CSV table of C-alpha atoms in Angstrom, one decimal:
chain,number,residue,atom,x,y,z
L,446,MET,CA,13.9,1.5,0.7
L,447,LEU,CA,9.4,1.2,0.3
L,448,GLN,CA,8.0,4.3,-1.3
L,449,LEU,CA,5.0,4.5,1.9
L,450,ARG,CA,2.9,5.4,-0.6
L,451,PRO,CA,-0.3,7.3,1.0
L,452,SER,CA,-3.2,5.5,0.0
L,453,CYS,CA,-5.0,2.7,-1.1
L,454,GLU,CA,-5.4,2.0,-4.8
L,455,CYS,CA,-8.7,0.0,-4.7
L,456,CYS,CA,-10.7,2.8,-2.2
L,457,ASP,CA,-8.4,5.8,-1.8
L,458,ARG,CA,-8.3,5.9,1.5
L,459,ASP,CA,-5.8,7.1,3.3
L,460,LEU,CA,-2.9,4.9,4.7
L,461,PRO,CA,0.2,7.1,6.8
L,462,PRO,CA,3.3,5.7,7.0
L,463,ASP,CA,2.6,4.4,10.2
L,464,ALA,CA,-0.6,2.1,8.9
L,465,GLU,CA,-0.7,-0.7,10.4
L,466,ASP,CA,-3.7,-2.4,7.7
L,467,ALA,CA,-1.5,-1.4,4.7
L,468,ARG,CA,-0.3,-3.6,2.2
L,469,ILE,CA,1.9,-4.3,-0.5
L,470,CYS,CA,3.4,-6.2,-3.2
L,471,SER,CA,7.0,-7.0,-4.3
L,472,PHE,CA,5.9,-4.0,-6.8
L,473,GLU,CA,5.1,-1.8,-3.9
L,474,CYS,CA,1.3,-1.8,-5.2
L,475,THR,CA,-0.4,-0.2,-1.4
L,476,PHE,CA,-3.6,-1.1,-0.2
L,477,CYS,CA,-5.7,-1.1,2.7
L,478,SER,CA,-6.7,-4.3,4.3
L,479,GLY,CA,-9.7,-4.1,3.5
L,480,CYS,CA,-9.6,-4.1,0.0
L,481,ALA,CA,-6.6,-6.5,0.1
L,482,ASP,CA,-9.0,-9.7,1.8
L,483,ASP,CA,-12.0,-8.4,0.8
L,484,ARG,CA,-12.2,-7.7,-3.1
L,485,LEU,CA,-8.2,-9.0,-3.7
L,486,GLY,CA,-8.2,-12.0,-1.7
L,487,GLY,CA,-4.5,-11.3,-0.7
L,488,ARG,CA,-3.4,-11.0,-3.9
L,489,CYS,CA,-1.9,-8.2,-5.9
L,490,PRO,CA,-5.2,-7.0,-9.3
L,491,ASN,CA,-2.1,-5.8,-11.4
L,492,CYS,CA,0.8,-8.4,-10.8
L,493,GLY,CA,-1.1,-11.4,-8.9
L,494,GLY,CA,1.9,-11.3,-6.5
L,495,GLU,CA,0.8,-11.6,-2.8
L,496,LEU,CA,-0.4,-8.7,-0.6
L,497,LEU,CA,1.4,-8.5,2.7
L,498,ARG,CA,1.5,-6.5,6.0
L,499,ARG,CA,3.3,-3.1,4.8
L,500,PRO,CA,6.3,-2.7,7.4
L,501,ARG,CA,6.7,0.4,9.2
L,502,ARG,CA,9.3,2.8,9.0
L,503,PRO,CA,10.6,4.3,12.6
L,504,ALA,CA,8.9,7.5,13.4
L,505,SER,CA,13.1,9.0,13.7
L,506,LYS,CA,13.0,8.0,10.2
L,507,LEU,CA,10.5,9.7,8.7
L,508,ALA,CA,12.0,13.2,8.3
L,509,ARG,CA,14.9,12.3,7.2
L,510,PHE,CA,13.5,8.8,4.7
L,511,PRO,CA,10.0,10.6,4.2
L,512,ALA,CA,7.1,9.0,2.9
L,513,SER,CA,5.7,9.1,-1.1
L,514,SER,CA,2.7,12.3,-1.0
L,515,GLU,CA,2.2,10.2,-4.5
L,516,ARG,CA,-1.2,9.0,-4.3
L,517,VAL,CA,-2.1,6.0,-6.8
L,518,PHE,CA,-5.9,5.3,-7.3
L,519,LYS,CA,-7.1,3.5,-10.2
L,520,PRO,CA,-10.7,5.0,-10.5
L,521,GLN,CA,-11.9,1.6,-12.4
L,522,GLY,CA,-12.0,0.2,-8.8
L,523,CYS,CA,-9.9,-3.7,-8.1
L,524,GLY,CA,-11.1,-6.3,-10.2
L,525,ALA,CA,-10.2,-10.0,-9.8
L,526,PRO,CA,-6.8,-10.6,-8.7
L,527,ALA,CA,-3.6,-11.2,-11.9
L,528,GLY,CA,-2.8,-14.4,-12.3
């Protein structure tokens, strides 16, 4: 089950579980669409993986399977995608 992390790793912007602009890689690194597209060119700076739209969990399932509350923020910001 996806963690549904609550924020962008680059800019720390809130990304609630129903956010349409959340992007993730296969390791679930999480970014907003602005950072993913404009700063990272669609590639994860941690693993080099493709950043895709994060699926949304149905609201009816969030009570039993809640999103993560652990924020991951890289204070140094986002560099170039890993190769």
